[in-house]
PDB file of C-alpha atoms in Angstrom:
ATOM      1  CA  UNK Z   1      -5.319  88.472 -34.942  1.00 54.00           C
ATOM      2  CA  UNK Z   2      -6.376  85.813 -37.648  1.00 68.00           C
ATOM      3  CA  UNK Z   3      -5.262  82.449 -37.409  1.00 65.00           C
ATOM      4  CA  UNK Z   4      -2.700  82.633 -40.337  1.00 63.00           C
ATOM      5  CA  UNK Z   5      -0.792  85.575 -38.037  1.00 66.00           C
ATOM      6  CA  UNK Z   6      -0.712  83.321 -35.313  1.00 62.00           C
ATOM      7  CA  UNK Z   7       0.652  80.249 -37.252  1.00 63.00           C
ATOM      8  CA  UNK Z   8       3.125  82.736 -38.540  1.00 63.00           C
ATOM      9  CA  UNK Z   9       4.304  84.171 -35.405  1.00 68.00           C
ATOM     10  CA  UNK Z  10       4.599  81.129 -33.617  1.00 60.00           C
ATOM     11  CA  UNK Z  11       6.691  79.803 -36.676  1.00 59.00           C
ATOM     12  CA  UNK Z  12       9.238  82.775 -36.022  1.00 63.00           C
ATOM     13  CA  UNK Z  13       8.734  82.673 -32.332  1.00 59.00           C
ATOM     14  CA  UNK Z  14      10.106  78.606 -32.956  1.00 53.00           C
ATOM     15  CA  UNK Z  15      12.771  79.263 -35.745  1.00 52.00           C
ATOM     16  CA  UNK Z  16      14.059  82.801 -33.614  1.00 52.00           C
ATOM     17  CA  UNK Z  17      15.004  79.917 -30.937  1.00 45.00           C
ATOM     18  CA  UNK Z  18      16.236  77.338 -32.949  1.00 44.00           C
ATOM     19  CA  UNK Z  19      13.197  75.405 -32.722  1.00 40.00           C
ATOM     20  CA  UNK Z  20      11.514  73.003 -34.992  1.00 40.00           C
ATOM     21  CA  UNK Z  21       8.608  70.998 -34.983  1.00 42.00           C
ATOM     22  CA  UNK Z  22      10.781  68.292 -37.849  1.00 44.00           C
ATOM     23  CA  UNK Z  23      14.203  68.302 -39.021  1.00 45.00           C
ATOM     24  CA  UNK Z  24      14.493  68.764 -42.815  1.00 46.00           C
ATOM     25  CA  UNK Z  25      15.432  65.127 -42.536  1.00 44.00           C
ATOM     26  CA  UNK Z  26      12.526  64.105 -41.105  1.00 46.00           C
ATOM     27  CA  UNK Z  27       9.902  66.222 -43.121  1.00 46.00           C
ATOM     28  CA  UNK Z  28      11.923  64.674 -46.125  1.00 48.00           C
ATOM     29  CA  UNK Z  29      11.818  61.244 -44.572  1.00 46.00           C
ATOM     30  CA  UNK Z  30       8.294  61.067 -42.354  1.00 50.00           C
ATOM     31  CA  UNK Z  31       6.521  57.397 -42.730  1.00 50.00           C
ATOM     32  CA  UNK Z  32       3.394  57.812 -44.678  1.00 52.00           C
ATOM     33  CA  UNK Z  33       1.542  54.218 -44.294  1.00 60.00           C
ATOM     34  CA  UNK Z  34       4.771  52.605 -45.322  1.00 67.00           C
ATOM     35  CA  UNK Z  35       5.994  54.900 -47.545  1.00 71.00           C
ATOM     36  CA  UNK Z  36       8.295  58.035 -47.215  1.00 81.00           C
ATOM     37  CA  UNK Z  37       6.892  61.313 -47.743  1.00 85.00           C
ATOM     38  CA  UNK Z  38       9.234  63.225 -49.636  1.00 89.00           C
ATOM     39  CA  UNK Z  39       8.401  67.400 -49.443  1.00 92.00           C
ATOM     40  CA  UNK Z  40      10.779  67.691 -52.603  1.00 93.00           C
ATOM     41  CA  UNK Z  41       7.992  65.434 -54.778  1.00 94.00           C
ATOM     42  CA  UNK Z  42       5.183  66.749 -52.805  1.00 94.00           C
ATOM     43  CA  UNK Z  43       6.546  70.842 -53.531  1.00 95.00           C
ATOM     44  CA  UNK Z  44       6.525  69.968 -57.562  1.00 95.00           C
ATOM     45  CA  UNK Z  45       3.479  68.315 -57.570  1.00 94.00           C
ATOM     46  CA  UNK Z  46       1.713  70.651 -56.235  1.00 95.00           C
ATOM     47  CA  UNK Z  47       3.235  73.357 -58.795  1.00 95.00           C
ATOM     48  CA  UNK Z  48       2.570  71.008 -61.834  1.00 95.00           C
ATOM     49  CA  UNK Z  49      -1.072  70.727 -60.830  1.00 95.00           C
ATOM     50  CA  UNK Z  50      -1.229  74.109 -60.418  1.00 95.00           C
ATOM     51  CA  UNK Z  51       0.323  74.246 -64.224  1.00 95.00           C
ATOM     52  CA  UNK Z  52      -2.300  72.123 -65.478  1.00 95.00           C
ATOM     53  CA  UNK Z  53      -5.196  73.632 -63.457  1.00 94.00           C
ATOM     54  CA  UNK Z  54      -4.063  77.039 -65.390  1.00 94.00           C
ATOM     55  CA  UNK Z  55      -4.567  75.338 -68.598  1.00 94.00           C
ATOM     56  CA  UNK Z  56      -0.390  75.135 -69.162  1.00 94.00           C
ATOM     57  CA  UNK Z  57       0.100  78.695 -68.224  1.00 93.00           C
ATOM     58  CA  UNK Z  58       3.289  80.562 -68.451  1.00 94.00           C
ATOM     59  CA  UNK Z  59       2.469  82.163 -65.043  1.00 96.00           C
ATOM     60  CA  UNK Z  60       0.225  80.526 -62.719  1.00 96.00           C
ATOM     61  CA  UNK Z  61      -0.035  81.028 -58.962  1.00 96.00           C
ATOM     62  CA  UNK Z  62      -0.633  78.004 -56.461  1.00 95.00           C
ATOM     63  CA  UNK Z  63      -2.310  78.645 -52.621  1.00 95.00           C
ATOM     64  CA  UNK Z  64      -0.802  75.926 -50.211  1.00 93.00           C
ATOM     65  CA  UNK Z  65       0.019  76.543 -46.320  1.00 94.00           C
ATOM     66  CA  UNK Z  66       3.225  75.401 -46.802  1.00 94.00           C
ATOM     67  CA  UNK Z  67       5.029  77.418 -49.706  1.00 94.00           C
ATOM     68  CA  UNK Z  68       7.326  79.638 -47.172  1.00 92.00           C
ATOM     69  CA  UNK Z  69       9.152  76.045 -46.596  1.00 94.00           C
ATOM     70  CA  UNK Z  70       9.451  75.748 -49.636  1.00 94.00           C
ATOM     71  CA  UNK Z  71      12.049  78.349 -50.530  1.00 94.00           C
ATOM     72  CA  UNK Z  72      15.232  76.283 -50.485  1.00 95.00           C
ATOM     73  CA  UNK Z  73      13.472  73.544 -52.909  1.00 96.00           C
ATOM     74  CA  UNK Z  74      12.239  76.804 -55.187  1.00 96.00           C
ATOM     75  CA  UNK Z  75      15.507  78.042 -55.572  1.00 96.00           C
ATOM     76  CA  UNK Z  76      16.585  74.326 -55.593  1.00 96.00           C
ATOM     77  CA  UNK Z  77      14.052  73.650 -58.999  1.00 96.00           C
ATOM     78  CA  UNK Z  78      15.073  76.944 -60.457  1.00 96.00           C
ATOM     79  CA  UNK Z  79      18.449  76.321 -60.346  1.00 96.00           C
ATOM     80  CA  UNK Z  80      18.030  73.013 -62.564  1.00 95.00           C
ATOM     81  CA  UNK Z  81      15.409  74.575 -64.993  1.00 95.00           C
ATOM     82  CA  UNK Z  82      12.197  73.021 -63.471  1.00 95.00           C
ATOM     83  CA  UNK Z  83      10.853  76.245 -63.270  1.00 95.00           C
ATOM     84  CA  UNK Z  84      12.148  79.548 -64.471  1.00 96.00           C
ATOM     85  CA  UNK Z  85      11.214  81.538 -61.504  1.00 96.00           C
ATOM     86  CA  UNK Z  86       8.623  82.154 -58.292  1.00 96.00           C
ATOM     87  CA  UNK Z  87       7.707  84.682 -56.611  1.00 96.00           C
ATOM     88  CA  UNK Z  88       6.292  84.262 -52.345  1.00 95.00           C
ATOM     89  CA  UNK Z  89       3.437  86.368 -51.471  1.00 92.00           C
ATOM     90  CA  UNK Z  90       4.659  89.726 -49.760  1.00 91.00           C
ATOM     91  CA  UNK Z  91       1.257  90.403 -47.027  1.00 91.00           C
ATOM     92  CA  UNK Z  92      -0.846  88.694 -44.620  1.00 91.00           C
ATOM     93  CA  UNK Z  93      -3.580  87.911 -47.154  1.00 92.00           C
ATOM     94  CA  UNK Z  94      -1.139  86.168 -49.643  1.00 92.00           C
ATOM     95  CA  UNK Z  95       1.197  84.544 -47.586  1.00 93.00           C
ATOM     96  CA  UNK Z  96      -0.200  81.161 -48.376  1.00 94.00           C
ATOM     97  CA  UNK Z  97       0.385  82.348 -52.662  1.00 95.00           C
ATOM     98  CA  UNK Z  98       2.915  81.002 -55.046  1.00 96.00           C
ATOM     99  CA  UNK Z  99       3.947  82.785 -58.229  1.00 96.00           C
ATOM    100  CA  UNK Z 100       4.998  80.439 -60.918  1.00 96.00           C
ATOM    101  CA  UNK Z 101       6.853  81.273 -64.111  1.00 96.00           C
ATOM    102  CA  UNK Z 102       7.832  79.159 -66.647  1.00 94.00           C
ATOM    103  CA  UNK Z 103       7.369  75.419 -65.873  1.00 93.00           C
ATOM    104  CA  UNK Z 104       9.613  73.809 -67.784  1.00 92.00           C
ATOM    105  CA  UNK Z 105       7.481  70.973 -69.130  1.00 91.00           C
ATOM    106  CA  UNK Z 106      10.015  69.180 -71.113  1.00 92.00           C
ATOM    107  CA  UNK Z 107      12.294  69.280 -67.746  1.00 91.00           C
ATOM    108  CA  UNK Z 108       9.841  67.196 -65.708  1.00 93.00           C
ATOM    109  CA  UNK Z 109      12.148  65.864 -62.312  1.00 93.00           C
ATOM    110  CA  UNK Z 110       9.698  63.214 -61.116  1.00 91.00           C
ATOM    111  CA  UNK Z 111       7.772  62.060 -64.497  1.00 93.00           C
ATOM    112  CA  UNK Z 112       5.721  58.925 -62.516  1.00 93.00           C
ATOM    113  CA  UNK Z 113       4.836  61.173 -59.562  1.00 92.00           C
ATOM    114  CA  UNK Z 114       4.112  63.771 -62.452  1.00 93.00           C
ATOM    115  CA  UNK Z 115       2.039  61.597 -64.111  1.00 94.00           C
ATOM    116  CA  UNK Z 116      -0.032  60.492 -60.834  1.00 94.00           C
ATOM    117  CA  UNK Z 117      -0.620  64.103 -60.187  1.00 94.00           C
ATOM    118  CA  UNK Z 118      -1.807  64.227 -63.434  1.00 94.00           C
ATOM    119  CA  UNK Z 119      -4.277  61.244 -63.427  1.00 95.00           C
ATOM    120  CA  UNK Z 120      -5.754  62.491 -59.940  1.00 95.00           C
ATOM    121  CA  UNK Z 121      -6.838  65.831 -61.456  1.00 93.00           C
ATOM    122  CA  UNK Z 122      -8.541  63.988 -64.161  1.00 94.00           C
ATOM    123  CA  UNK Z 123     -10.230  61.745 -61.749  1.00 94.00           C
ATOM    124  CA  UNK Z 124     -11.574  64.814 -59.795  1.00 93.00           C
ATOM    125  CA  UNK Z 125     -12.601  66.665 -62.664  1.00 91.00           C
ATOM    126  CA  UNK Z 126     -14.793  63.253 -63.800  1.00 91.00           C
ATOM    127  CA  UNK Z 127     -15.973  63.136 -60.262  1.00 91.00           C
ATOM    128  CA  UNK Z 128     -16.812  67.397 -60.082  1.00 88.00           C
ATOM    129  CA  UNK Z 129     -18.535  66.889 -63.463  1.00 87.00           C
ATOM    130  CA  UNK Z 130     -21.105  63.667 -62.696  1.00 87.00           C
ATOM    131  CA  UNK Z 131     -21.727  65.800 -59.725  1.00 86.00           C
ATOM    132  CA  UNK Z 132     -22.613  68.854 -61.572  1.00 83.00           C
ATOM    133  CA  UNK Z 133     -24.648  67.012 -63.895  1.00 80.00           C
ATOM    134  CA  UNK Z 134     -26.677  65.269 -60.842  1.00 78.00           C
ATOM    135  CA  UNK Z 135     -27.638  68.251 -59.038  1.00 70.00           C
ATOM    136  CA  UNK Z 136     -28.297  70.473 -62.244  1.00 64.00           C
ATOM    137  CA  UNK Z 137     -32.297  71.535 -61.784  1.00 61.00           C
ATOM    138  CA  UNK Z 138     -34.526  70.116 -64.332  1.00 59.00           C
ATOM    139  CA  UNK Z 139     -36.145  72.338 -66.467  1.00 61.00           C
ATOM    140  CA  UNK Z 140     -40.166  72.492 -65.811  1.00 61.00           C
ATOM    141  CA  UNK Z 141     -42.239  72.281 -68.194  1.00 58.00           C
ATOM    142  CA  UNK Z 142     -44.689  75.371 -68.234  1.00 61.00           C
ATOM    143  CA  UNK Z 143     -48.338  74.897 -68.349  1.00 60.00           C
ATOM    144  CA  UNK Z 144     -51.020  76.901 -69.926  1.00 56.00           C
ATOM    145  CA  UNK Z 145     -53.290  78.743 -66.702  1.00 51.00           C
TER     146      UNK Z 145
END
């Protein structure tokens, strides 16, 4: 049994008994060095880097752990136009997969967080490419024998 199939199980083995490891209110609510994590902010951002990782893409899929709790805010952001639809991943190997269709780019719910999401994937990108461009091997200059 992988390890995903045993997170999952035990996940059903806790909700099949009315279990929970956090209320929704305090998943929505959890202190975060002083500041409130909010899974509502945290679910878009990580579809609208996924939208700007596929170059603006009318489809796109994201892979985070977490998508199966987000199914309520999905429906939640398709219901006010953030997104046209999505689509969970149906088997064991794409459980962790989230279809996206349509982000709705002119419909942006949290523009600042948006916008930090959007500044952090620059930063990485700078930071990928100097890295690239330090490891790159030098070409060597052949010698006659």
């Amino acid at each position: 049994m992988n390890i995903l199939s045993a997170i999952l199980e035990l996940l059903q083995h806790n909700n099949k008994k009315g279990r929970s490891t956090m209320t929704t209110t305090e998943q929505n609510t959890q202190q975060n060095n002083g500041r409130k994590f909010d899974v509502f902010k945290y679910a878009y951002g990580q579809i609208y880097r996924g939208f700007l990782e596929s170059g603006k893409s009318d489809k796109f899929v994201i892979t985070n752990i977490h998508v199966r709790e987000w199914k309520g805010i999905l429906s939640y952001f398709k219901k006010k136009e953030y997104i046209v639809d999505f689509k969970l991943g149906d088997t064991v190997e794409t459980a962790c997969d989230l279809g996206i269709e349509g982000l709705n780019e002119e419909n942006i719910p949290y523009p600042k967080y948006a916008e930090g999401v959007k500044k952090n994937l620059e930063k990485e990108l700078a930071e990928k490419e100097a890295l690239e461009a330090d490891v790159k091997p030098k070409k060597r200059s052949r010698k006659a024998a």
